[in-house]
Amino acid sequence: MRHNRAVTVPPIHLYDTRRRAVVPFEPVVPGKASIYTCGPTVYGPQHLGNMRSQLLPDLLRRVLRAGGYDVTFVTNVTDVGHLVSDADEGDDKVEAAAAETGQSVEEITGHWTEQWAGDRRRLGMLEPDRVPYASKHVPEQIAMIQTLEAQGRTYVIDDGVYFDVSTYPEYADFAHLNLDDLEATGRVENVSDKRHPADFALWKLSPPDSARLQEWDSPWGRGFPGWHIECSAMATKYLGRHFDIHTGGIDHVRVHHTNEVAQSECALEQHPWVNIWMHNEFLDVGTEKMSKSKGHVLTVQTLVDEGIDPLAFRYFFLQAHYRQQQNFTIDLVRSAGTALRRIVHHAVAARDAVGGDASGADAARTEPLRAAFWEALADDLNGPRALAVVASVARDPELSDADRWSLLADFDQVLGFGLADATDPEAADDSADDPRIAGLLADRTAARADKDWAEADRIRDLLAAEGLEIVDTPDGPQARRR
Ligand SMILES: [Zn+2]
């Protein structure tokens, strides 16, 4: 699709957790952008808080792409090595789920990987360029541990191979940790043979008398890789020894990303390993953060079950800056859905009025609005400010249809609402006055009364093909636009 764009995306600035500042995006390779995001641990459902951590890189990719960069996006699947506790203790999460459910590792990881991928699609995210699995990259992880061992940065104790943080004086810098405090508060209580509480497992050894469901031979004995080394090895393999942006949830800063930085910068002898680290804040579902371990499992399916379009959550995501905690309630997402429907309604009306051709747009009217939208996003992905421009463009009476469609079609590169193909969501319920549809509904009711289920299903499918679903109401069945 071509737009009359006089304005290009201004230079992009992003907040870097390591430097604690908004910095200009300066790519390692001119014209390209490489992004790695910590993906799901596939032992259970990915909740909406996890999806916020995926929506951040989706927004980032789209903004960089609109800015003219050739973007490569890698996000992994952690199917082994993520322990129940961040403290190098407890069982592997997938292994624990297998013991609890009696399912095989493949059943568990296959099922939850598919749930994650399906929910990404329902939220309108672009497909990743690569989705590497930790279990398929064990040799790369062993090689990285061997490099660290050769550098004298590791030691072996009963339960595994550990990274010795005393060999890397910059360890605390990334997250501004106080290592003396860590020692005092005992971040890690139970792995008592560790020399320092911050030392972390690179390779966990299987107990000598028992086999695990997932284990591999290594120079140190049979076992499995630690969670942190997975991301370092896979990111390096697919994005190189120095890449642009690494993202993840804010909860990864103190342990997972601190450890990724330590082992990668040591093994690769590369500083910085990653130019910009971006972290999204939590989704707040009440008094505590959403977490699989606490019983609040709100997923994309929860929204669908509530009759909410998953794209409403995309809109909701943009309503808060990614670095702010965002309060989540079903009603707030429902309101986001209402606002989204208004925008789609105006966009579709403008699009259809000009037959999808925005060439008649008046640059004097559109370009200041276009500039405001892209300036907001180039300023550390300011979603709320960009969304305010979208809302005003949708209803501004000064704009012609060509103006409106020129802007909204352009903005949709980042919004991802599918405006080019959308149908008007507010054209719903007109079908109640359509005698043909009323006739079909009456036929279906009669078919059901005759227990002619095949005919009833045929009529349901016919309506579904027109984007209508049958809803039972006190006035009998009605066809509503989905
Ligand atoms: Zn990671």
Short mmCIF file of C-alpha atoms and ligand atoms in Angstrom, two decimals:
data_model
loop_
_atom_site.label_atom_id
_atom_site.label_comp_id
_atom_site.label_asym_id
_atom_site.label_seq_id
_atom_site.Cartn_x
_atom_site.Cartn_y
_atom_site.Cartn_z
CA MET A 1 0.00 0.00 0.00
CA ARG A 2 1.35 3.43 -0.88
CA HIS A 3 0.65 6.54 1.11
CA ASN A 4 1.29 10.16 0.36
CA ARG A 5 3.91 10.49 3.01
CA ALA A 6 5.78 13.72 3.24
CA VAL A 7 6.82 12.96 6.80
CA THR A 8 9.27 10.18 7.59
CA VAL A 9 9.69 8.62 11.00
CA PRO A 10 12.03 10.87 13.01
CA PRO A 11 15.18 9.40 14.62
CA ILE A 12 14.09 6.72 17.07
CA HIS A 13 15.00 7.02 20.74
CA LEU A 14 14.57 4.19 23.25
CA TYR A 15 15.05 3.76 26.98
CA ASP A 16 18.04 1.55 27.78
CA THR A 17 17.82 -0.17 31.15
CA ARG A 18 21.61 -0.55 31.38
CA ARG A 19 22.35 3.16 30.90
CA ARG A 20 19.17 4.30 32.68
CA ALA A 21 18.47 6.78 29.92
CA VAL A 22 16.60 7.36 26.70
CA VAL A 23 19.24 6.96 23.99
CA PRO A 24 19.25 7.25 20.20
CA PHE A 25 18.86 3.98 18.33
CA GLU A 26 22.16 3.53 16.50
CA PRO A 27 22.20 0.20 14.71
CA VAL A 28 25.21 -2.12 14.83
CA VAL A 29 24.78 -2.67 11.08
CA PRO A 30 23.51 0.42 9.22
CA GLY A 31 19.95 -0.02 7.99
CA LYS A 32 19.33 -3.14 10.06
CA ALA A 33 17.87 -3.82 13.50
CA SER A 34 18.22 -7.06 15.48
CA ILE A 35 15.93 -7.85 18.41
CA TYR A 36 15.87 -10.76 20.86
CA THR A 37 13.03 -11.29 23.34
CA CYS A 38 12.89 -13.88 26.10
CA GLY A 39 10.07 -16.18 25.08
CA PRO A 40 7.73 -18.41 27.04
CA THR A 41 8.58 -21.25 29.37
CA VAL A 42 6.13 -23.74 27.93
CA TYR A 43 4.86 -25.66 30.96
CA GLY A 44 1.53 -23.82 31.31
CA PRO A 45 -0.60 -21.06 29.79
CA GLN A 46 0.86 -17.71 28.75
CA HIS A 47 -1.22 -15.13 30.58
CA LEU A 48 -1.98 -11.60 29.49
CA GLY A 49 0.96 -10.25 31.48
CA ASN A 50 3.26 -12.51 29.45
CA MET A 51 1.60 -11.24 26.29
CA ARG A 52 2.45 -7.67 27.28
CA SER A 53 6.10 -8.79 27.11
CA GLN A 54 5.44 -9.94 23.53
CA LEU A 55 3.46 -6.85 22.52
CA LEU A 56 6.42 -4.62 23.40
CA PRO A 57 8.75 -6.15 20.78
CA ASP A 58 5.87 -6.29 18.29
CA LEU A 59 5.40 -2.53 18.66
CA LEU A 60 9.16 -1.99 18.54
CA ARG A 61 9.54 -4.03 15.34
CA ARG A 62 6.75 -2.17 13.62
CA VAL A 63 8.14 1.24 14.54
CA LEU A 64 11.66 0.30 13.42
CA ARG A 65 10.27 -1.14 10.18
CA ALA A 66 8.28 2.03 9.53
CA GLY A 67 11.52 3.90 10.22
CA GLY A 68 13.08 2.07 7.29
CA TYR A 69 15.09 -0.59 9.13
CA ASP A 70 15.34 -4.18 7.98
CA VAL A 71 14.35 -5.87 11.27
CA THR A 72 15.23 -9.39 12.44
CA PHE A 73 13.24 -10.59 15.43
CA VAL A 74 14.11 -13.73 17.39
CA THR A 75 12.17 -15.00 20.39
CA ASN A 76 12.88 -18.36 21.96
CA VAL A 77 10.90 -21.17 23.50
CA THR A 78 12.22 -22.34 26.86
CA ASP A 79 11.34 -26.02 26.94
CA VAL A 80 14.03 -27.06 29.42
CA GLY A 81 16.18 -25.53 32.14
CA HIS A 82 13.84 -22.98 33.73
CA LEU A 83 13.70 -23.94 37.39
CA VAL A 84 10.71 -23.45 39.65
CA SER A 85 12.76 -20.85 41.54
CA ASP A 86 15.14 -18.21 40.16
CA ALA A 87 17.51 -19.35 42.87
CA ASP A 88 18.98 -22.40 41.11
CA GLU A 89 16.83 -24.70 43.17
CA GLY A 90 13.66 -26.69 42.75
CA ASP A 91 12.77 -28.81 39.77
CA ASP A 92 12.70 -27.84 36.11
CA LYS A 93 9.24 -26.33 35.40
CA VAL A 94 8.51 -28.61 32.45
CA GLU A 95 9.73 -31.67 34.36
CA ALA A 96 7.49 -30.71 37.31
CA ALA A 97 4.46 -30.28 35.01
CA ALA A 98 5.10 -33.72 33.49
CA ALA A 99 5.22 -35.30 36.95
CA GLU A 100 2.01 -33.50 37.94
CA THR A 101 -0.06 -34.23 34.83
CA GLY A 102 1.33 -37.58 33.71
CA GLN A 103 1.81 -36.15 30.21
CA SER A 104 4.99 -36.46 28.19
CA VAL A 105 7.40 -33.55 27.82
CA GLU A 106 6.47 -33.33 24.12
CA GLU A 107 2.75 -33.17 24.92
CA ILE A 108 3.25 -30.40 27.45
CA THR A 109 5.70 -28.27 25.50
CA GLY A 110 3.84 -28.84 22.20
CA HIS A 111 0.50 -27.86 23.68
CA TRP A 112 1.65 -24.70 25.44
CA THR A 113 3.89 -23.58 22.57
CA GLU A 114 0.85 -23.76 20.31
CA GLN A 115 -1.26 -21.80 22.81
CA TRP A 116 1.39 -19.08 22.86
CA ALA A 117 1.75 -18.96 19.07
CA GLY A 118 -2.04 -18.94 18.58
CA ASP A 119 -2.50 -16.13 21.09
CA ARG A 120 0.23 -14.10 19.41
CA ARG A 121 -1.70 -14.39 16.16
CA ARG A 122 -5.02 -13.52 17.82
CA LEU A 123 -3.36 -10.37 19.16
CA GLY A 124 -2.34 -9.42 15.63
CA MET A 125 1.41 -9.79 16.15
CA LEU A 126 3.84 -10.21 13.29
CA GLU A 127 5.38 -13.68 13.08
CA PRO A 128 8.92 -13.91 14.52
CA ASP A 129 11.73 -14.45 12.04
CA ARG A 130 12.99 -17.33 14.19
CA VAL A 131 11.70 -19.21 17.21
CA PRO A 132 14.61 -21.34 18.51
CA TYR A 133 13.98 -24.02 21.13
CA ALA A 134 16.38 -24.34 24.05
CA SER A 135 16.36 -28.15 23.85
CA LYS A 136 17.55 -27.96 20.23
CA HIS A 137 20.57 -25.78 21.08
CA VAL A 138 22.34 -27.77 23.78
CA PRO A 139 25.68 -28.06 21.87
CA GLU A 140 25.83 -24.26 21.49
CA GLN A 141 25.21 -23.85 25.20
CA ILE A 142 27.86 -26.43 26.14
CA ALA A 143 30.36 -24.65 23.87
CA MET A 144 29.71 -21.32 25.61
CA ILE A 145 30.15 -22.93 29.05
CA GLN A 146 33.42 -24.49 27.87
CA THR A 147 34.69 -21.07 26.83
CA LEU A 148 33.84 -19.69 30.26
CA GLU A 149 35.53 -22.70 31.88
CA ALA A 150 38.68 -22.14 29.83
CA GLN A 151 38.67 -18.51 31.06
CA GLY A 152 38.63 -19.76 34.66
CA ARG A 153 35.20 -18.28 35.39
CA THR A 154 33.40 -21.48 36.44
CA TYR A 155 33.52 -24.07 39.20
CA VAL A 156 31.82 -27.42 39.64
CA ILE A 157 29.93 -28.52 42.74
CA ASP A 158 27.71 -31.54 43.39
CA ASP A 159 24.68 -30.33 41.51
CA GLY A 160 26.24 -28.47 38.60
CA VAL A 161 28.63 -26.06 36.92
CA TYR A 162 28.42 -22.48 38.22
CA PHE A 163 29.49 -19.06 36.98
CA ASP A 164 31.80 -17.39 39.49
CA VAL A 165 30.66 -13.75 39.65
CA SER A 166 33.86 -12.70 41.42
CA THR A 167 35.65 -13.16 38.07
CA TYR A 168 33.52 -10.40 36.50
CA PRO A 169 33.80 -7.21 38.56
CA GLU A 170 31.08 -5.48 36.48
CA TYR A 171 28.47 -8.10 37.44
CA ALA A 172 26.41 -5.74 39.60
CA ASP A 173 26.46 -2.81 37.17
CA PHE A 174 23.67 -3.89 34.82
CA ALA A 175 20.93 -3.94 37.45
CA HIS A 176 22.67 -1.60 39.93
CA LEU A 177 22.80 -4.44 42.42
CA ASN A 178 24.49 -4.29 45.77
CA LEU A 179 26.25 -7.64 46.04
CA ASP A 180 26.92 -7.24 49.75
CA ASP A 181 23.17 -6.85 50.28
CA LEU A 182 22.53 -9.90 48.19
CA GLU A 183 24.82 -11.83 50.44
CA ALA A 184 23.11 -10.50 53.55
CA THR A 185 19.58 -11.16 52.30
CA GLY A 186 20.57 -14.56 51.00
CA ARG A 187 18.94 -14.41 47.58
CA VAL A 188 19.87 -18.06 47.32
CA GLU A 189 19.47 -20.02 50.48
CA ASN A 190 19.61 -23.63 49.61
CA VAL A 191 22.45 -24.18 47.19
CA SER A 192 24.87 -23.90 50.04
CA ASP A 193 27.99 -24.95 48.21
CA LYS A 194 27.87 -21.89 46.01
CA ARG A 195 30.76 -19.56 46.73
CA HIS A 196 28.59 -16.45 46.40
CA PRO A 197 24.78 -16.15 46.45
CA ALA A 198 24.85 -14.48 43.04
CA ASP A 199 26.79 -17.31 41.37
CA PHE A 200 24.44 -19.08 38.99
CA ALA A 201 24.08 -22.47 37.33
CA LEU A 202 25.33 -22.90 33.77
CA TRP A 203 24.79 -26.65 33.72
CA LYS A 204 22.75 -28.70 36.20
CA LEU A 205 23.84 -32.28 36.75
CA SER A 206 21.25 -35.03 36.97
CA PRO A 207 21.34 -36.84 40.33
CA PRO A 208 23.61 -39.90 40.01
CA ASP A 209 20.87 -42.41 40.82
CA SER A 210 18.01 -41.16 38.63
CA ALA A 211 17.27 -40.29 35.02
CA ARG A 212 15.46 -37.10 34.02
CA LEU A 213 12.94 -36.79 31.20
CA GLN A 214 15.23 -34.33 29.40
CA GLU A 215 18.99 -34.73 29.89
CA TRP A 216 22.10 -34.64 27.76
CA ASP A 217 25.71 -35.75 28.03
CA SER A 218 28.22 -33.00 28.68
CA PRO A 219 31.90 -32.72 29.60
CA TRP A 220 30.73 -32.44 33.23
CA GLY A 221 28.28 -35.33 33.22
CA ARG A 222 24.67 -35.93 32.25
CA GLY A 223 22.32 -33.07 32.94
CA PHE A 224 20.65 -30.06 31.40
CA PRO A 225 21.53 -26.42 30.68
CA GLY A 226 20.64 -23.51 32.93
CA TRP A 227 17.93 -21.13 31.75
CA HIS A 228 20.22 -18.08 31.44
CA ILE A 229 22.79 -19.71 29.13
CA GLU A 230 20.00 -20.70 26.73
CA CYS A 231 19.15 -17.12 25.84
CA SER A 232 22.82 -16.12 25.53
CA ALA A 233 23.62 -19.02 23.21
CA MET A 234 20.52 -18.70 21.01
CA ALA A 235 20.62 -14.91 20.74
CA THR A 236 24.31 -15.04 19.79
CA LYS A 237 23.77 -17.83 17.27
CA TYR A 238 21.02 -16.01 15.39
CA LEU A 239 21.86 -12.33 15.91
CA GLY A 240 25.64 -12.36 16.25
CA ARG A 241 28.12 -11.50 18.98
CA HIS A 242 26.93 -7.88 19.11
CA PHE A 243 23.31 -6.99 18.40
CA ASP A 244 20.91 -4.12 18.84
CA ILE A 245 18.08 -4.71 21.29
CA HIS A 246 17.16 -7.31 23.91
CA THR A 247 13.74 -7.10 25.56
CA GLY A 248 11.89 -8.86 28.34
CA GLY A 249 9.72 -8.35 31.38
CA ILE A 250 10.99 -6.06 34.15
CA ASP A 251 11.24 -9.11 36.45
CA HIS A 252 14.16 -10.38 34.35
CA VAL A 253 16.48 -7.46 35.13
CA ARG A 254 17.99 -8.53 38.44
CA VAL A 255 18.70 -12.19 37.76
CA HIS A 256 18.07 -13.51 34.26
CA HIS A 257 19.35 -10.56 32.25
CA THR A 258 22.11 -9.73 34.71
CA ASN A 259 23.34 -13.30 34.25
CA GLU A 260 22.91 -13.22 30.47
CA VAL A 261 25.06 -10.08 30.31
CA ALA A 262 27.76 -11.53 32.58
CA GLN A 263 28.24 -14.81 30.77
CA SER A 264 27.85 -13.36 27.25
CA GLU A 265 30.19 -10.42 27.70
CA CYS A 266 32.78 -12.76 29.23
CA ALA A 267 32.45 -15.63 26.75
CA LEU A 268 32.29 -13.34 23.71
CA GLU A 269 34.76 -10.74 25.08
CA GLN A 270 32.33 -8.17 23.80
CA HIS A 271 31.09 -5.06 25.61
CA PRO A 272 28.38 -4.17 25.21
CA TRP A 273 26.98 -7.48 23.99
CA VAL A 274 23.64 -5.77 23.41
CA ASN A 275 23.32 -2.03 22.75
CA ILE A 276 19.87 -1.42 24.25
CA TRP A 277 17.95 -3.38 26.90
CA MET A 278 14.21 -2.72 27.04
CA HIS A 279 11.88 -3.93 29.79
CA ASN A 280 8.13 -3.73 30.05
CA GLU A 281 6.46 -3.20 33.41
CA PHE A 282 3.89 -5.55 34.89
CA LEU A 283 0.23 -5.81 34.16
CA ASP A 284 -1.43 -5.29 37.52
CA VAL A 285 -4.48 -7.48 38.06
CA GLY A 286 -5.18 -6.33 41.57
CA THR A 287 -2.97 -6.39 44.58
CA GLU A 288 -0.34 -8.60 43.02
CA LYS A 289 1.25 -9.16 39.66
CA MET A 290 -0.20 -11.79 37.40
CA SER A 291 1.73 -14.94 37.79
CA LYS A 292 1.07 -18.52 36.87
CA SER A 293 2.01 -19.61 40.36
CA LYS A 294 -0.64 -17.47 42.04
CA GLY A 295 -3.75 -18.77 40.38
CA HIS A 296 -4.79 -15.72 38.31
CA VAL A 297 -4.48 -17.19 34.87
CA LEU A 298 -6.07 -14.63 32.59
CA THR A 299 -5.39 -15.45 28.96
CA VAL A 300 -6.49 -14.27 25.54
CA GLN A 301 -9.15 -16.99 25.73
CA THR A 302 -10.51 -15.34 28.90
CA LEU A 303 -11.18 -12.22 26.81
CA VAL A 304 -12.80 -14.22 24.03
CA ASP A 305 -15.01 -15.98 26.56
CA GLU A 306 -16.08 -12.53 27.78
CA GLY A 307 -17.09 -11.62 24.22
CA ILE A 308 -14.12 -9.26 23.80
CA ASP A 309 -12.20 -9.02 20.51
CA PRO A 310 -8.54 -9.92 21.29
CA LEU A 311 -7.48 -6.82 19.32
CA ALA A 312 -9.07 -4.79 22.13
CA PHE A 313 -6.11 -5.95 24.24
CA ARG A 314 -3.75 -4.57 21.59
CA TYR A 315 -5.50 -1.22 21.90
CA PHE A 316 -5.44 -1.51 25.71
CA PHE A 317 -1.68 -2.20 25.59
CA LEU A 318 -1.13 1.10 23.75
CA GLN A 319 -3.14 3.02 26.36
CA ALA A 320 -0.27 2.86 28.85
CA HIS A 321 3.42 3.46 28.26
CA TYR A 322 5.23 0.11 28.32
CA ARG A 323 7.43 1.30 31.21
CA GLN A 324 4.41 2.01 33.42
CA GLN A 325 2.55 -0.58 35.44
CA GLN A 326 -0.86 -0.98 33.86
CA ASN A 327 -4.00 -1.77 35.80
CA PHE A 328 -5.92 -4.60 34.27
CA THR A 329 -9.63 -5.27 34.59
CA ILE A 330 -11.96 -6.94 32.13
CA ASP A 331 -14.02 -3.71 32.05
CA LEU A 332 -10.99 -1.63 31.06
CA VAL A 333 -10.28 -3.97 28.15
CA ARG A 334 -13.96 -3.91 27.22
CA SER A 335 -13.80 -0.08 27.12
CA ALA A 336 -10.69 -0.33 24.96
CA GLY A 337 -12.71 -2.55 22.64
CA THR A 338 -15.43 0.09 22.39
CA ALA A 339 -12.87 2.78 21.54
CA LEU A 340 -11.30 0.45 18.98
CA ARG A 341 -14.66 -0.19 17.32
CA ARG A 342 -15.21 3.57 16.92
CA ILE A 343 -11.85 3.93 15.20
CA VAL A 344 -12.44 0.94 12.92
CA HIS A 345 -15.90 2.30 12.10
CA HIS A 346 -14.51 5.70 11.02
CA ALA A 347 -11.57 4.11 9.21
CA VAL A 348 -13.77 1.73 7.20
CA ALA A 349 -16.20 4.53 6.32
CA ALA A 350 -13.35 6.72 5.04
CA ARG A 351 -11.66 3.83 3.23
CA ASP A 352 -14.84 2.77 1.45
CA ALA A 353 -15.79 6.35 0.58
CA VAL A 354 -12.55 6.78 -1.39
CA GLY A 355 -12.35 3.20 -2.63
CA GLY A 356 -9.12 2.70 -0.67
CA ASP A 357 -7.39 5.47 -2.66
CA ALA A 358 -5.95 8.18 -0.41
CA SER A 359 -4.25 10.11 -3.21
CA GLY A 360 -6.67 13.00 -2.74
CA ALA A 361 -5.38 13.72 0.77
CA ASP A 362 -4.45 17.30 1.56
CA ALA A 363 -0.89 17.37 2.88
CA ALA A 364 -1.39 20.67 4.67
CA ARG A 365 -4.03 19.06 6.85
CA THR A 366 -2.56 15.56 7.22
CA GLU A 367 1.16 16.09 7.66
CA PRO A 368 1.10 17.78 11.10
CA LEU A 369 -1.04 14.89 12.40
CA ARG A 370 1.18 12.31 10.74
CA ALA A 371 4.23 13.95 12.26
CA ALA A 372 2.65 13.97 15.73
CA PHE A 373 1.91 10.24 15.52
CA TRP A 374 5.41 9.20 14.44
CA GLU A 375 7.10 11.63 16.82
CA ALA A 376 5.21 10.01 19.72
CA LEU A 377 6.35 6.53 18.74
CA ALA A 378 9.91 7.57 17.96
CA ASP A 379 10.02 8.99 21.51
CA ASP A 380 10.53 5.66 23.35
CA LEU A 381 7.36 4.14 21.88
CA ASN A 382 4.89 6.51 23.49
CA GLY A 383 1.70 4.56 22.82
CA PRO A 384 -0.73 6.79 24.75
CA ARG A 385 0.38 9.89 22.84
CA ALA A 386 0.17 8.09 19.50
CA LEU A 387 -3.28 6.75 20.36
CA ALA A 388 -4.51 10.26 21.17
CA VAL A 389 -3.58 11.28 17.62
CA VAL A 390 -5.38 8.22 16.23
CA ALA A 391 -8.55 9.00 18.15
CA SER A 392 -8.64 12.61 17.00
CA VAL A 393 -7.93 11.67 13.38
CA ALA A 394 -10.77 9.15 13.49
CA ARG A 395 -13.38 11.76 14.34
CA ASP A 396 -11.92 15.11 13.23
CA PRO A 397 -14.68 16.76 11.10
CA GLU A 398 -12.08 18.97 9.35
CA LEU A 399 -10.54 15.95 7.63
CA SER A 400 -11.80 14.63 4.32
CA ASP A 401 -12.27 10.90 3.79
CA ALA A 402 -9.05 10.81 1.78
CA ASP A 403 -7.20 12.64 4.59
CA ARG A 404 -8.55 10.25 7.21
CA TRP A 405 -7.79 7.10 5.24
CA SER A 406 -4.33 8.36 4.28
CA LEU A 407 -3.47 8.78 7.97
CA LEU A 408 -5.17 5.74 9.49
CA ALA A 409 -3.87 3.34 6.81
CA ASP A 410 -0.36 4.67 7.47
CA PHE A 411 -0.75 4.42 11.28
CA ASP A 412 -2.04 0.87 10.98
CA GLN A 413 1.48 -0.30 10.09
CA VAL A 414 2.07 0.03 13.82
CA LEU A 415 -1.44 -0.29 15.24
CA GLY A 416 -1.95 -3.68 13.59
CA PHE A 417 -5.75 -3.42 13.62
CA GLY A 418 -6.07 -4.79 10.08
CA LEU A 419 -7.89 -1.67 8.82
CA ALA A 420 -7.30 -2.45 5.13
CA ASP A 421 -9.55 -5.54 5.37
CA ALA A 422 -11.79 -4.69 8.34
CA THR A 423 -15.57 -4.66 8.15
CA ASP A 424 -17.51 -1.99 9.98
CA PRO A 425 -18.10 -3.36 13.51
CA GLU A 426 -20.93 -0.87 14.04
CA ALA A 427 -22.87 -2.18 11.06
CA ALA A 428 -23.89 -4.96 13.45
CA ASP A 429 -27.50 -5.82 14.17
CA ASP A 430 -28.84 -4.28 10.95
CA SER A 431 -29.34 -7.92 10.11
CA ALA A 432 -32.36 -7.95 12.47
CA ASP A 433 -34.22 -5.95 9.79
CA ASP A 434 -33.07 -8.10 6.90
CA PRO A 435 -35.99 -10.33 5.81
CA ARG A 436 -33.68 -12.89 4.19
CA ILE A 437 -31.73 -13.36 7.43
CA ALA A 438 -34.92 -13.37 9.50
CA GLY A 439 -36.18 -16.14 7.17
CA LEU A 440 -32.98 -18.16 7.63
CA LEU A 441 -33.27 -17.85 11.39
CA ALA A 442 -36.89 -19.02 11.28
CA ASP A 443 -35.87 -21.98 9.08
CA ARG A 444 -33.16 -22.88 11.57
CA THR A 445 -35.59 -22.74 14.49
CA ALA A 446 -37.94 -25.03 12.58
CA ALA A 447 -35.09 -27.41 11.70
CA ARG A 448 -34.07 -27.62 15.33
CA ALA A 449 -37.67 -28.32 16.36
CA ASP A 450 -37.63 -31.22 13.85
CA LYS A 451 -34.28 -32.35 15.23
CA ASP A 452 -32.81 -31.80 11.76
CA TRP A 453 -29.40 -30.88 13.14
CA ALA A 454 -27.68 -31.05 9.76
CA GLU A 455 -30.00 -28.38 8.33
CA ALA A 456 -29.68 -26.25 11.48
CA ASP A 457 -25.88 -26.46 11.23
CA ARG A 458 -25.97 -25.67 7.52
CA ILE A 459 -27.86 -22.43 8.21
CA ARG A 460 -25.51 -21.56 11.07
CA ASP A 461 -22.50 -22.04 8.78
CA LEU A 462 -24.15 -20.01 6.04
CA LEU A 463 -24.58 -17.07 8.42
CA ALA A 464 -21.09 -17.57 9.83
CA ALA A 465 -19.69 -17.25 6.31
CA GLU A 466 -21.32 -13.79 6.19
CA GLY A 467 -19.67 -12.86 9.50
CA LEU A 468 -22.82 -13.38 11.53
CA GLU A 469 -23.21 -15.49 14.62
CA ILE A 470 -26.46 -16.67 16.14
CA VAL A 471 -27.13 -15.39 19.64
CA ASP A 472 -30.05 -16.59 21.75
CA THR A 473 -31.95 -13.65 23.21
CA PRO A 474 -35.24 -13.31 25.13
CA ASP A 475 -36.81 -12.40 21.76
CA GLY A 476 -35.54 -15.60 20.16
CA PRO A 477 -32.39 -16.22 18.15
CA GLN A 478 -30.77 -13.24 16.45
CA ALA A 479 -27.88 -12.91 14.04
CA ARG A 480 -25.14 -10.57 15.19
CA ARG A 481 -22.02 -9.42 13.48
CA ARG A 482 -18.96 -10.92 15.12
ZN ZN B 1 16.01 -14.90 28.30
#
